[in-house]
Coordinates of C-alpha atoms and ligand atoms in Angstrom, one line a residue:
M148 CA 104.4 96.9 134.0
A149 CA 104.5 100.4 132.8
D150 CA 102.9 101.8 135.9
L151 CA 105.9 100.6 138.0
V152 CA 108.1 103.1 136.2
T153 CA 107.6 106.7 137.3
M154 CA 107.4 109.3 134.5
E155 CA 110.4 111.1 135.8
S156 CA 112.7 108.0 135.6
A157 CA 111.2 107.1 132.2
C158 CA 112.1 110.5 130.9
Q159 CA 115.7 110.3 132.2
I160 CA 116.2 107.1 130.2
S161 CA 114.3 108.0 127.1
D162 CA 117.5 107.5 125.1
L163 CA 117.4 103.8 125.8
Y164 CA 114.5 103.1 123.4
D165 CA 115.2 100.2 121.2
N166 CA 113.7 99.5 117.8
L167 CA 111.2 96.9 118.9
G168 CA 108.6 99.1 120.4
V169 CA 109.6 98.3 124.0
L170 CA 111.8 100.2 126.4
E171 CA 114.3 98.2 128.4
W172 CA 114.6 99.7 131.9
R173 CA 116.4 98.0 134.8
G174 CA 115.7 94.6 133.2
R175 CA 112.0 95.2 132.7
A176 CA 110.2 95.8 129.4
M177 CA 108.1 98.9 129.3
P178 CA 105.9 99.2 126.2
M179 CA 105.8 102.4 124.4
R180 CA 102.7 104.4 125.2
I181 CA 100.6 105.8 122.4
L182 CA 97.7 108.2 122.8
L183 CA 95.1 107.5 120.2
T184 CA 92.4 110.2 119.9
T185 CA 90.9 109.9 116.4
C186 CA 87.3 108.6 116.6
S187 CA 87.0 107.6 113.0
F188 CA 90.2 105.4 113.4
Q189 CA 88.6 103.8 116.5
D190 CA 85.1 103.4 115.2
T191 CA 85.7 102.2 111.6
P192 CA 86.5 98.6 110.8
G193 CA 89.7 97.9 108.8
P194 CA 93.2 96.4 108.9
H195 CA 94.6 99.3 110.9
H196 CA 93.3 97.9 114.2
E197 CA 95.2 94.6 113.8
F198 CA 98.3 96.4 112.6
L199 CA 98.3 98.7 115.6
E200 CA 97.6 96.0 118.1
S201 CA 100.4 93.8 116.7
Q202 CA 103.0 96.4 117.6
G203 CA 103.0 95.7 121.3
Y204 CA 102.5 99.3 122.3
E205 CA 100.3 100.3 125.2
I206 CA 97.5 102.2 123.6
V207 CA 95.5 104.8 125.5
R208 CA 92.3 105.6 123.7
E209 CA 90.4 108.9 124.1
R210 CA 87.5 110.3 122.2
G211 CA 88.9 113.3 120.3
P212 CA 89.2 115.9 119.1
L213 CA 90.6 116.9 122.5
S214 CA 90.9 120.6 123.5
E215 CA 94.3 122.0 124.6
E216 CA 93.1 121.7 128.3
Q217 CA 92.3 118.0 127.8
M218 CA 95.6 117.4 126.1
L219 CA 97.4 119.1 128.9
Q220 CA 95.8 116.7 131.4
L221 CA 97.2 113.8 129.5
A222 CA 100.5 115.1 128.2
G223 CA 103.9 113.9 129.5
D224 CA 103.2 110.2 129.5
F225 CA 103.4 109.2 125.8
D226 CA 106.0 108.3 123.3
G227 CA 103.6 109.1 120.4
F228 CA 100.4 110.8 119.6
L229 CA 98.1 109.1 117.0
C230 CA 95.8 112.1 116.7
G231 CA 93.3 114.1 114.7
D232 CA 92.4 117.8 115.2
D233 CA 93.4 117.9 118.8
G234 CA 94.8 121.1 120.4
I235 CA 98.5 120.3 120.3
T236 CA 99.8 123.7 121.3
R237 CA 103.3 124.7 122.5
A238 CA 102.3 124.2 126.1
V239 CA 101.1 120.6 125.3
I240 CA 104.4 119.9 123.4
E241 CA 106.5 121.3 126.2
K242 CA 104.6 119.2 128.8
S243 CA 105.0 116.1 126.6
L244 CA 108.8 116.3 126.5
P245 CA 111.2 114.6 126.8
R246 CA 109.2 111.5 126.3
L247 CA 107.2 112.5 123.2
R248 CA 109.0 111.3 120.0
V249 CA 106.5 111.6 117.2
I250 CA 103.1 113.2 116.4
A251 CA 101.3 111.0 113.8
K252 CA 98.4 113.1 112.6
Y253 CA 95.5 111.3 111.0
G254 CA 94.4 113.6 108.2
I255 CA 95.8 116.6 106.3
G256 CA 95.1 119.9 108.0
L257 CA 97.8 120.7 110.6
D258 CA 96.3 123.9 111.8
K259 CA 95.6 122.7 115.4
I260 CA 99.3 121.7 115.9
D261 CA 101.9 124.4 116.8
I262 CA 104.2 123.5 113.9
A263 CA 106.9 126.1 115.0
A264 CA 107.1 124.5 118.4
T265 CA 107.4 120.9 117.0
K266 CA 110.3 122.1 114.8
E267 CA 112.0 123.9 117.7
F268 CA 111.9 120.7 119.8
G269 CA 112.6 118.4 116.9
I270 CA 109.4 116.4 117.0
P271 CA 108.4 115.1 113.6
V272 CA 104.8 115.7 112.6
M273 CA 103.5 113.0 110.3
F274 CA 100.4 113.3 108.2
T275 CA 98.4 111.3 105.6
P276 CA 98.4 113.0 102.2
G277 CA 96.9 111.4 99.1
V278 CA 94.3 109.2 100.7
N279 CA 91.2 111.4 101.5
H280 CA 91.1 113.9 98.7
T281 CA 88.6 112.0 96.5
T282 CA 86.2 111.5 99.4
V283 CA 86.4 115.2 100.4
A284 CA 85.7 116.3 96.8
E285 CA 82.7 114.0 96.6
H286 CA 81.3 115.5 99.9
T287 CA 81.8 119.0 98.5
F288 CA 79.7 118.2 95.5
C289 CA 77.2 116.5 97.7
L290 CA 76.8 119.8 99.7
M291 CA 76.7 121.9 96.5
L292 CA 74.0 119.8 94.9
A293 CA 72.0 119.6 98.1
L294 CA 72.1 123.4 98.4
Y295 CA 71.2 124.0 94.7
R296 CA 68.3 121.4 94.8
N297 CA 66.9 122.3 98.2
L298 CA 67.4 118.6 99.1
V299 CA 67.1 118.9 102.9
E300 CA 63.9 120.9 102.8
T301 CA 62.1 118.7 100.2
V302 CA 63.2 115.5 101.9
N303 CA 62.1 116.8 105.3
A304 CA 58.7 117.7 103.7
T305 CA 58.1 114.3 102.1
R306 CA 59.0 112.7 105.5
E307 CA 56.2 114.7 107.0
G308 CA 53.9 113.6 104.1
R309 CA 54.0 116.9 102.3
W310 CA 54.7 116.8 98.5
L311 CA 56.9 119.9 98.3
R312 CA 58.1 120.5 94.7
L313 CA 60.7 123.1 95.1
T314 CA 62.6 124.7 92.2
G315 CA 66.4 124.8 92.4
H316 CA 69.4 125.5 90.2
E317 CA 71.5 123.3 87.9
L318 CA 75.3 123.0 88.0
W319 CA 75.6 122.9 84.1
R320 CA 77.6 125.9 82.9
K321 CA 77.8 127.5 86.3
K322 CA 81.1 129.2 87.1
I323 CA 82.9 127.5 89.9
G324 CA 85.9 129.2 91.6
I325 CA 88.2 126.7 93.3
I326 CA 90.7 128.2 95.8
G327 CA 93.8 126.1 96.2
M328 CA 94.9 123.7 93.4
G329 CA 96.3 121.0 95.7
R330 CA 95.0 117.4 96.0
I331 CA 91.4 118.2 96.8
G332 CA 91.3 121.2 94.5
Q333 CA 92.4 119.1 91.5
E334 CA 89.7 116.4 92.4
M335 CA 87.2 119.3 92.4
V336 CA 88.3 120.3 88.9
K337 CA 87.7 116.8 87.5
R338 CA 84.3 116.6 89.0
A339 CA 83.3 120.1 88.0
R340 CA 84.3 119.2 84.4
G341 CA 82.1 116.1 84.6
F342 CA 79.2 118.4 85.4
D343 CA 80.1 120.7 82.4
M344 CA 80.8 123.6 84.7
E345 CA 83.1 126.5 83.7
V346 CA 86.1 126.0 86.0
H347 CA 88.1 128.9 87.5
G348 CA 90.9 128.7 89.9
Y349 CA 93.3 130.5 92.2
G350 CA 96.3 129.1 94.0
N351 CA 99.9 129.8 95.0
F352 CA 100.7 126.4 93.6
W353 CA 99.6 126.0 90.0
P354 CA 99.7 122.5 88.2
E355 CA 100.1 124.1 84.8
D356 CA 99.8 120.9 82.6
F357 CA 96.8 119.6 84.6
C358 CA 95.0 123.0 84.4
V359 CA 95.6 123.4 80.7
R360 CA 94.3 119.9 80.0
E361 CA 91.2 120.5 82.2
G362 CA 90.6 124.0 80.8
V363 CA 90.9 125.8 84.2
T364 CA 90.9 129.6 83.9
R365 CA 93.6 131.0 86.2
H366 CA 92.9 134.0 88.3
R367 CA 95.8 136.0 89.7
S368 CA 93.7 137.7 92.4
L369 CA 91.0 136.4 94.7
D370 CA 88.9 139.5 94.1
S371 CA 88.7 138.6 90.4
L372 CA 87.7 135.0 91.2
F373 CA 84.9 136.3 93.5
E374 CA 83.7 138.8 90.9
T375 CA 83.4 136.0 88.3
C376 CA 82.1 132.9 90.0
D377 CA 78.6 131.7 91.0
I378 CA 80.1 129.1 93.4
I379 CA 83.2 129.6 95.5
S380 CA 84.9 126.5 97.1
P381 CA 88.0 127.0 99.3
H382 CA 90.5 124.1 99.5
T383 CA 93.6 125.8 101.0
K384 CA 95.4 125.2 104.3
L385 CA 94.3 127.3 107.2
T386 CA 97.2 129.8 107.8
A387 CA 97.5 133.4 109.0
E388 CA 97.3 134.4 105.4
T389 CA 94.1 132.3 104.5
H390 CA 92.2 133.1 107.8
H391 CA 88.9 134.8 106.8
M392 CA 90.0 135.0 103.2
I393 CA 86.3 134.8 102.5
H394 CA 85.2 138.1 104.0
R395 CA 82.5 140.7 103.8
A396 CA 84.0 142.7 100.9
R397 CA 84.6 139.6 98.8
L398 CA 81.1 138.3 99.4
A399 CA 79.8 141.6 98.2
M400 CA 81.7 141.2 94.9
M401 CA 79.9 138.0 94.0
P402 CA 77.2 137.8 91.3
P403 CA 73.5 137.5 92.2
E404 CA 72.4 134.0 93.5
A405 CA 76.0 133.1 94.4
I406 CA 76.8 130.4 96.9
V407 CA 79.8 129.3 99.0
V408 CA 80.6 125.7 99.8
N409 CA 83.3 125.1 102.4
T410 CA 84.9 121.8 103.2
G411 CA 88.3 123.4 104.0
R412 CA 88.3 124.9 107.5
G413 CA 85.7 127.0 109.2
E414 CA 88.2 129.8 109.8
L415 CA 88.7 130.3 106.1
V416 CA 85.4 132.1 106.2
D417 CA 84.2 135.0 108.2
T418 CA 81.0 133.4 109.5
E419 CA 79.5 136.6 110.7
A420 CA 79.9 138.2 107.3
V421 CA 78.3 135.1 105.7
L422 CA 75.3 135.3 108.0
E423 CA 74.9 139.0 107.1
A424 CA 75.1 138.2 103.4
L425 CA 72.6 135.4 103.7
N426 CA 70.2 137.6 105.6
S427 CA 70.5 140.5 103.2
G428 CA 70.0 138.2 100.2
K429 CA 73.5 139.0 98.9
L430 CA 74.4 135.3 99.2
A431 CA 71.9 132.7 98.1
G432 CA 73.4 129.9 100.2
Y433 CA 76.3 128.6 102.3
A434 CA 77.0 124.9 102.8
T435 CA 79.8 124.0 105.1
D436 CA 81.4 120.9 106.6
V437 CA 83.5 122.9 109.0
M438 CA 82.9 125.6 111.6
E439 CA 85.2 128.2 113.2
Q440 CA 84.4 126.5 116.6
E441 CA 84.0 122.7 116.5
P442 CA 81.7 121.5 117.8
P443 CA 79.7 124.7 117.5
D444 CA 77.3 126.1 120.1
P445 CA 74.0 124.3 119.4
A446 CA 72.4 127.7 119.3
H447 CA 74.7 129.0 116.5
P448 CA 72.5 130.8 114.0
L449 CA 74.1 129.1 111.0
L450 CA 72.9 125.6 112.1
S451 CA 69.2 126.5 111.7
H452 CA 69.5 129.1 109.0
P453 CA 67.1 128.2 106.1
K454 CA 69.8 129.2 103.5
A455 CA 72.6 127.2 105.2
L456 CA 73.6 123.5 105.3
V457 CA 76.0 122.3 107.9
T458 CA 77.5 118.9 108.2
A459 CA 79.7 117.8 111.2
H460 CA 83.2 117.7 109.7
I461 CA 82.5 114.4 107.9
G462 CA 84.1 115.3 104.6
S463 CA 86.8 112.7 104.8
R464 CA 84.7 110.0 106.6
T465 CA 83.8 107.2 104.4
F466 CA 84.2 103.4 105.0
E467 CA 86.7 103.5 102.1
S468 CA 88.8 106.5 103.1
V469 CA 89.0 106.0 106.9
P470 CA 91.0 102.7 106.7
R471 CA 93.3 104.3 104.1
Q472 CA 94.0 107.2 106.4
A473 CA 94.3 105.1 109.5
M474 CA 96.7 102.7 107.9
K475 CA 98.8 105.6 106.6
A476 CA 98.8 107.3 110.0
V477 CA 99.8 104.1 111.9
T478 CA 102.4 103.1 109.3
N479 CA 104.0 106.6 109.8
L480 CA 104.0 106.1 113.5
V481 CA 105.4 102.5 113.4
N482 CA 108.0 103.2 110.7
F483 CA 109.3 106.2 112.6
L484 CA 109.5 104.4 116.0
Q485 CA 111.1 101.4 114.4
G486 CA 113.5 103.6 112.5
E487 CA 112.8 101.9 109.1
G488 CA 110.4 102.4 106.2
P489 CA 109.0 105.5 104.6
V490 CA 107.2 108.2 106.6
F491 CA 105.2 111.2 105.4
C492 CA 106.6 114.0 107.4
A493 CA 104.9 117.5 107.2
N494 CA 107.2 119.7 109.3
G495 CA 110.6 118.8 107.8
V496 CA 112.1 117.3 110.9
V497 CA 112.8 114.0 109.1
P498 CA 112.9 113.4 105.3
S499 CA 109.4 112.8 103.9
A500 CA 108.6 110.0 101.4
E501 CA 107.7 110.9 97.9
E502 CA 103.9 111.0 97.4
Ligands
NAI848 N1 86.4 118.6 105.6 C1 87.3 117.7 105.8 O1 87.1 116.6 106.4 C2 88.7 117.8 105.3 C3 89.3 119.1 105.1 N2 90.5 119.2 104.6 C4 91.1 120.6 104.5 O2 91.4 120.8 103.1 C5 92.7 121.4 103.0 C6 93.3 121.1 101.7 O3 93.6 119.7 101.6 P1 94.5 119.1 100.4 O4 94.0 119.6 99.1 O5 94.6 117.7 100.6 O6 95.9 119.9 100.7 P2 97.0 120.3 99.7 O7 98.2 120.7 100.6 O8 97.2 119.2 98.7 O9 96.5 121.6 99.0 C7 96.4 122.8 99.6 C8 96.6 123.9 98.5 O10 96.4 125.1 99.0 C9 97.3 126.0 98.4 N3 97.5 127.2 99.3 C10 98.0 127.3 100.5 N4 98.0 128.6 101.0 C11 97.4 129.3 99.9 C12 97.2 130.7 99.8 N5 97.5 131.6 100.7 N6 96.6 131.1 98.6 C13 96.4 130.2 97.6 N7 96.6 128.9 97.7 C14 97.1 128.4 98.9 C15 98.6 125.2 98.4 O11 99.5 125.7 97.4 C16 98.1 123.8 98.0 O12 98.0 123.7 96.6 C17 93.4 120.9 104.2 O13 94.5 121.8 104.6 C18 92.3 120.8 105.3 O14 92.3 122.0 106.0 C19 91.3 118.2 104.3 C20 90.8 116.9 104.4 C21 89.5 116.6 105.0
HPV849 O1 92.3 115.7 107.0 C1 91.8 116.7 107.5 O2 92.4 117.8 107.6 C2 90.5 116.7 108.1 O3 89.9 117.7 108.3 C3 89.9 115.3 108.4 O4 89.3 115.5 109.6 P1 89.1 114.2 110.6 O5 90.5 113.7 110.7 O6 88.2 113.3 109.8 O7 88.6 114.8 111.8

């Protein structure tokens, strides 16, 4: 039915949307069209599938994350995006108008969406806070322990029949420096305390009661955190201010045998400087779930570096967390399009529910 309606005419009558998920146009029902790009949403079982299917939308499925160019090919024909880390630039938003009404992001980081443009055009950007922070903190510890105990090297050796008994490091009493005291940062603190680590932190938001209770030492400058800590773990948003916050000079300040574990965003770290520090012996290891370019060039030197561990942006992907995020993302979309129920809005275009 939808293909009988040209995009142009659909755009002219976009104000006729009703609250039932269908558009009445010249007596015909045209379902709302939603672009679903998030692979983990599509690939993981859970109640989100049935809930989305029950809405009567026309769902167009693509395997994301899509580049800006791929989004531009598709843009213009959708009432909503149910998306992940796709390149939703100003050009994509402009091409999506006037039909686009909502961007329901699956996940937390909004750095691939041009937020200024969404505000300018009044497009609400929804997100899914409070449902993936425990999973990401667990993966951060997984990387940290794997790096400290040479896990990949020793397992690879035993798989080849070699009994390689490598000596590693313990977490006990190590100084961990957590950058960003948000949801993941706080989960990191709890887990670090469980390992009897000495916890240090830095953030422009500081949950005072929590930090006092958990014994977190507050640093007022990033330099002082780097000078102090054996392990640095960034958990801030990626912004112009945090881009390459882990750079050459700060890596040089770290104590001997220091490591960096990154499950935030690749661009928080100057990867060239990390490679130099690994090669010179200044940095003992770098474990990351995120890269400046994703997916990276298969020949990227970090991927095969003996002192590095790279996972493929899987920090929030567990069978427990994915359905939670997917349900929250689709609930945001449906509640907004139906005009009722709470939504978690990240760009201030509509009021956000309390978390
Ligand atoms: N590897 C993965 O799969 C995942 C990665 N992430 C990344 O982790 C980040 C953090 O996630 P949450 O903890 O849930 O977000 P959050 O919004 O709860 O916490 C972020 C914290 O960073 C702080 N911050 C922002 N700019 C800062 C600055 N310039 N200096 C110091 N602190 C600053 C904020 O005050 C806030 O407390 C996300 O933005 C995303 O990039 C999130 C989920 C999954
Ligand atoms: O929530 C976030 O910001 C994430 O990085 C999660 O990434 P994903 O949506 O699993 O590709």
